[in-house]
Amino acid sequence: MAREIYAYRCRLCDTMHYPFRMVCSGCKQNDFFEFDTVPLPKTGKLLTFTKVYNLPAQYEVATLGLGIVELENGMRMLGQLEIEDPEIGMEVAGTVEIVRKEPYDNYYGMVFHAA
Amino acid sequence: MHDVYVAGIGITTFTRLEYPLSEIASYASMMALKDAGITEVDQVYVANMGGARVNHQTALASAVVDSLSLTPAGAAAIENGPASGGSAIKAGFQAVASGMDDVVLVAGVERMREVNNLEATDFVATLTHPIAEYIYGVTLPAHAAMFTRLYMEKYGVTERHLAMVGVKNQNAALNNVWAHLQQEITLEGILDSPEAMTNNPYVAEPLRFFDACPVSDGGAALILVSKEKAKELGRPMIKISGVGQATDTHAVHERSEPTDLLAVRKAAGDAFAMAGLTPDDVDVAELHDAFTILEIAESEEVGFFPKGEGHLALEKGETALGGKIPINVGGGLKGRGHPVGATGVAQAWEIVTQLRGDGGDRQVEGAKVGFTCNFGGFGNNVVCLTFERED
Amino acid sequence: MSVDLEKILRPVESPMVPYEPKYMLLASGEAAVVRQVDRDEIPDLLKYVEPLLHVERDYYDVVASRVYAELLGHYQYRFQDQYVLAVQIDGELAAIVNGRQVNPKLGLSLHTLAFRRGLRVGAHAFAAKMEYHIDALGHDEVLVVAESPIGFRRWMIEYKLEKRFDIPHELGGVPSWALTRELFDRARSSLVVGRRPVPPELLDKAMEAILPPSDPPTPALDPLAATRSMYDPTATALVSQRWEMEGRPDDA
């Protein structure tokens, strides 16, 4: 079963949030956790990107590709990129994989590949 | 609201300091107390970002207030990421402006070099959104790099413009004995020569080594007082005439327009409005150039140049000493160094020095109105201040 | 009798092609010359390395003490097949790199010690050393270890070195990494710079003498400052230490 990254839709006014907000930025009237979880689409367009060389100690790789993607539904997210030659505007598709390893925890996030 | 004046300033050398965190803050504070000619205050605010995580010290202000023998004055530490300094000044301003306090010590300090570079990078990255950003391994240089790429695409900023900011600021630091970097660099050395790729490698494409500020330790302090107290102390009358602070979305990808820094725009606008000034009135400015692109972008957002034209003004020399609006003549964060918690206060230190006419080789002639922009998070928490000399 | 003994004690030196000097432009616009150091210049180098033995940060003390031993051993003919390169800026020593030949196909990197900071001199020096092993000496591989985390990131990670963990490196027996010719060729364009030949005036200045570094790393004011601070934020221990060393202010 493929993992998902979830956006949060306010039950009162349908405003979508990623990441989570306690108070809906649209209506500000929601009750505690009055959100529905909605899986984020996994395809979109690359808005901007970088290749990072100076990484924190937990990353034992030479470089890390990162980018901000505009997803099919208009929302944006940050993800790791496994793309040889990224270009602004290119189509990308993501899968949810381990993006960070700490001694006792693995963290999952979106990794984008060229679509 | 009462008027607020800066009656004393103090600073340590920004470099690698082998002293405890609170001692660095106390040193700068003592310098400021002596400058003002006082030994008692009503309140102490100490700005710092990493004490708990990097230096194993919390409740920093409690240590500093005692070290300076200022007890039983009230004291609190203020953490607001890289805008801690600006926030501490705002808190001190509010204390005096409200009439609640007459004399306030505001200090900023950071000692990041207690840990190695990899740890320091990770520590700064903790200001990003924990779930949508931090776990991906994003660092501040990565955010700045992605922002830079968009700026290059949209406004035609090039690596040369970034390098020009780096050279301008790092070389400006040679006129500032307190600055971290005392090493001249040239465009040829970092950009044009065949050796440039090794001299100036990518840190996060397209940002390179000399586009980023160094990791520094250091402290700076101000004494804020009421008008009556300022007159009594007989120091030059430097007023904090405007204070503005604004916030924006935490996750960078949620900004409404990826190339805008709306929090900078609003904070600057509010500061100018409070002071009854416009950007054209400013004689000398300290902008937050943790990355060279930020000086260019901030110079537009605060209103010195139209959006998208900051790099053109840079080309014409308008932001250098002697230009239309000298920016970061003391080295900025690039040359002076960036002890995160101290920066906001160090910017104020530089402006007050300029307005007092004590700038020496880097003095902006006849400076009367100064401006600082302290950029927290990645543009989601910004404090802007205006300073004016009253003759 | 002593001549025969010396023959036994002295290692047999393999023929090694001398290093061809090169120069490069640094970020400051200054020119740095990289050239091989003769045995008779070692005493000068020892003089400059010695103060770094007391710099207790960034592993300067560990690296300097090992470099000192290697240079002294080389000078006294008790170290086999070692080479020493110096980076000089206007004659002044900016960095020392050394290494040795294990066999005609295998090199071993010893150390990189930078005296001038802020200009990536260490990075240039390390790359020059690898170029010497692979291009000039014809080694297929160079074994490398790092004492400092910065070295680790710069070399193991940036160059993407291969693990050779079954080989304990002679610097303390830690697992080795290897730079192969293939890896080096891939990294060559971005990491190895420098121009040859060196213009005569630059080379003459460099060969004339190795001048002392003008701004080398120095020990911290209070040797225990960094360690004390974790347990003593109000610095009373520091002050009493300072009084011990310098005398109390009112004693003068």
PDB file of N, CA, C and O in Angstrom, chain C residues 24-49:
ATOM      1  N   MET C  24      47.989  29.022  -8.586  1.00  0.00           N
ATOM      2  CA  MET C  24      46.568  29.309  -8.799  1.00  0.00           C
ATOM      3  C   MET C  24      46.194  30.631  -8.142  1.00  0.00           C
ATOM      4  O   MET C  24      46.887  31.087  -7.217  1.00  0.00           O
ATOM      5  N   LEU C  25      45.084  31.195  -8.627  1.00  0.00           N
ATOM      6  CA  LEU C  25      44.585  32.449  -8.086  1.00  0.00           C
ATOM      7  C   LEU C  25      43.611  32.126  -6.963  1.00  0.00           C
ATOM      8  O   LEU C  25      42.710  31.317  -7.133  1.00  0.00           O
ATOM      9  N   LEU C  26      43.811  32.753  -5.808  1.00  0.00           N
ATOM     10  CA  LEU C  26      42.902  32.510  -4.692  1.00  0.00           C
ATOM     11  C   LEU C  26      41.772  33.538  -4.702  1.00  0.00           C
ATOM     12  O   LEU C  26      41.802  34.495  -5.473  1.00  0.00           O
ATOM     13  N   ALA C  27      40.810  33.347  -3.819  1.00  0.00           N
ATOM     14  CA  ALA C  27      39.651  34.243  -3.755  1.00  0.00           C
ATOM     15  C   ALA C  27      40.077  35.692  -3.516  1.00  0.00           C
ATOM     16  O   ALA C  27      39.393  36.631  -3.929  1.00  0.00           O
ATOM     17  N   SER C  28      41.209  35.870  -2.858  1.00  0.00           N
ATOM     18  CA  SER C  28      41.651  37.226  -2.540  1.00  0.00           C
ATOM     19  C   SER C  28      42.337  37.899  -3.710  1.00  0.00           C
ATOM     20  O   SER C  28      42.750  39.049  -3.632  1.00  0.00           O
ATOM     21  N   GLY C  29      42.508  37.141  -4.815  1.00  0.00           N
ATOM     22  CA  GLY C  29      43.241  37.708  -5.938  1.00  0.00           C
ATOM     23  C   GLY C  29      44.739  37.443  -5.844  1.00  0.00           C
ATOM     24  O   GLY C  29      45.493  37.756  -6.768  1.00  0.00           O
ATOM     25  N   GLU C  30      45.167  36.850  -4.713  1.00  0.00           N
ATOM     26  CA  GLU C  30      46.610  36.539  -4.568  1.00  0.00           C
ATOM     27  C   GLU C  30      46.920  35.242  -5.296  1.00  0.00           C
ATOM     28  O   GLU C  30      46.072  34.371  -5.429  1.00  0.00           O
ATOM     29  N   ALA C  31      48.180  35.097  -5.699  1.00  0.00           N
ATOM     30  CA  ALA C  31      48.611  33.872  -6.370  1.00  0.00           C
ATOM     31  C   ALA C  31      49.280  32.957  -5.356  1.00  0.00           C
ATOM     32  O   ALA C  31      50.096  33.401  -4.550  1.00  0.00           O
ATOM     33  N   ALA C  32      48.905  31.684  -5.376  1.00  0.00           N
ATOM     34  CA  ALA C  32      49.530  30.698  -4.500  1.00  0.00           C
ATOM     35  C   ALA C  32      50.344  29.739  -5.358  1.00  0.00           C
ATOM     36  O   ALA C  32      49.876  29.320  -6.413  1.00  0.00           O
ATOM     37  N   VAL C  33      51.548  29.403  -4.900  1.00  0.00           N
ATOM     38  CA  VAL C  33      52.397  28.459  -5.623  1.00  0.00           C
ATOM     39  C   VAL C  33      52.440  27.153  -4.844  1.00  0.00           C
ATOM     40  O   VAL C  33      52.622  27.163  -3.619  1.00  0.00           O
ATOM     41  N   VAL C  34      52.241  26.028  -5.544  1.00  0.00           N
ATOM     42  CA  VAL C  34      52.356  24.721  -4.908  1.00  0.00           C
ATOM     43  C   VAL C  34      53.621  24.075  -5.442  1.00  0.00           C
ATOM     44  O   VAL C  34      53.790  23.952  -6.654  1.00  0.00           O
ATOM     45  N   ARG C  35      54.538  23.685  -4.517  1.00  0.00           N
ATOM     46  CA  ARG C  35      55.772  23.080  -5.000  1.00  0.00           C
ATOM     47  C   ARG C  35      56.304  22.084  -3.977  1.00  0.00           C
ATOM     48  O   ARG C  35      55.907  22.098  -2.807  1.00  0.00           O
ATOM     49  N   GLN C  36      57.163  21.203  -4.459  1.00  0.00           N
ATOM     50  CA  GLN C  36      57.698  20.176  -3.579  1.00  0.00           C
ATOM     51  C   GLN C  36      58.754  20.778  -2.657  1.00  0.00           C
ATOM     52  O   GLN C  36      59.440  21.734  -3.004  1.00  0.00           O
ATOM     53  N   VAL C  37      58.862  20.204  -1.476  1.00  0.00           N
ATOM     54  CA  VAL C  37      59.812  20.694  -0.472  1.00  0.00           C
ATOM     55  C   VAL C  37      61.009  19.756  -0.398  1.00  0.00           C
ATOM     56  O   VAL C  37      60.849  18.541  -0.353  1.00  0.00           O
ATOM     57  N   ASP C  38      62.213  20.324  -0.396  1.00  0.00           N
ATOM     58  CA  ASP C  38      63.437  19.512  -0.260  1.00  0.00           C
ATOM     59  C   ASP C  38      63.672  19.162   1.191  1.00  0.00           C
ATOM     60  O   ASP C  38      63.253  19.873   2.096  1.00  0.00           O
ATOM     61  N   ARG C  39      64.430  18.071   1.387  1.00  0.00           N
ATOM     62  CA  ARG C  39      64.735  17.652   2.763  1.00  0.00           C
ATOM     63  C   ARG C  39      65.354  18.781   3.581  1.00  0.00           C
ATOM     64  O   ARG C  39      65.019  18.969   4.744  1.00  0.00           O
ATOM     65  N   ASP C  40      66.248  19.549   2.976  1.00  0.00           N
ATOM     66  CA  ASP C  40      66.949  20.559   3.779  1.00  0.00           C
ATOM     67  C   ASP C  40      66.053  21.745   4.146  1.00  0.00           C
ATOM     68  O   ASP C  40      66.454  22.603   4.934  1.00  0.00           O
ATOM     69  N   GLU C  41      64.819  21.781   3.588  1.00  0.00           N
ATOM     70  CA  GLU C  41      63.905  22.857   3.990  1.00  0.00           C
ATOM     71  C   GLU C  41      63.017  22.430   5.148  1.00  0.00           C
ATOM     72  O   GLU C  41      62.265  23.240   5.702  1.00  0.00           O
ATOM     73  N   ILE C  42      63.113  21.148   5.502  1.00  0.00           N
ATOM     74  CA  ILE C  42      62.233  20.632   6.558  1.00  0.00           C
ATOM     75  C   ILE C  42      62.421  21.367   7.892  1.00  0.00           C
ATOM     76  O   ILE C  42      61.432  21.686   8.554  1.00  0.00           O
ATOM     77  N   PRO C  43      63.653  21.657   8.323  1.00  0.00           N
ATOM     78  CA  PRO C  43      63.793  22.367   9.612  1.00  0.00           C
ATOM     79  C   PRO C  43      62.974  23.653   9.675  1.00  0.00           C
ATOM     80  O   PRO C  43      62.403  23.982  10.719  1.00  0.00           O
ATOM     81  N   ASP C  44      62.895  24.381   8.553  1.00  0.00           N
ATOM     82  CA  ASP C  44      62.049  25.585   8.535  1.00  0.00           C
ATOM     83  C   ASP C  44      60.598  25.217   8.796  1.00  0.00           C
ATOM     84  O   ASP C  44      59.909  25.842   9.600  1.00  0.00           O
ATOM     85  N   LEU C  45      60.131  24.190   8.087  1.00  0.00           N
ATOM     86  CA  LEU C  45      58.741  23.774   8.262  1.00  0.00           C
ATOM     87  C   LEU C  45      58.471  23.360   9.703  1.00  0.00           C
ATOM     88  O   LEU C  45      57.429  23.693  10.272  1.00  0.00           O
ATOM     89  N   LEU C  46      59.422  22.655  10.302  1.00  0.00           N
ATOM     90  CA  LEU C  46      59.224  22.213  11.689  1.00  0.00           C
ATOM     91  C   LEU C  46      59.005  23.405  12.610  1.00  0.00           C
ATOM     92  O   LEU C  46      58.164  23.384  13.493  1.00  0.00           O
ATOM     93  N   LYS C  47      59.745  24.474  12.348  1.00  0.00           N
ATOM     94  CA  LYS C  47      59.604  25.695  13.154  1.00  0.00           C
ATOM     95  C   LYS C  47      58.189  26.244  13.079  1.00  0.00           C
ATOM     96  O   LYS C  47      57.650  26.767  14.045  1.00  0.00           O
ATOM     97  N   TYR C  48      57.579  26.152  11.880  1.00  0.00           N
ATOM     98  CA  TYR C  48      56.252  26.745  11.707  1.00  0.00           C
ATOM     99  C   TYR C  48      55.162  25.821  12.211  1.00  0.00           C
ATOM    100  O   TYR C  48      54.099  26.260  12.634  1.00  0.00           O
ATOM    101  N   VAL C  49      55.429  24.512  12.160  1.00  0.00           N
ATOM    102  CA  VAL C  49      54.415  23.551  12.602  1.00  0.00           C
ATOM    103  C   VAL C  49      54.330  23.496  14.120  1.00  0.00           C
ATOM    104  O   VAL C  49      53.261  23.335  14.695  1.00  0.00           O
TER     105      VAL C  49
END
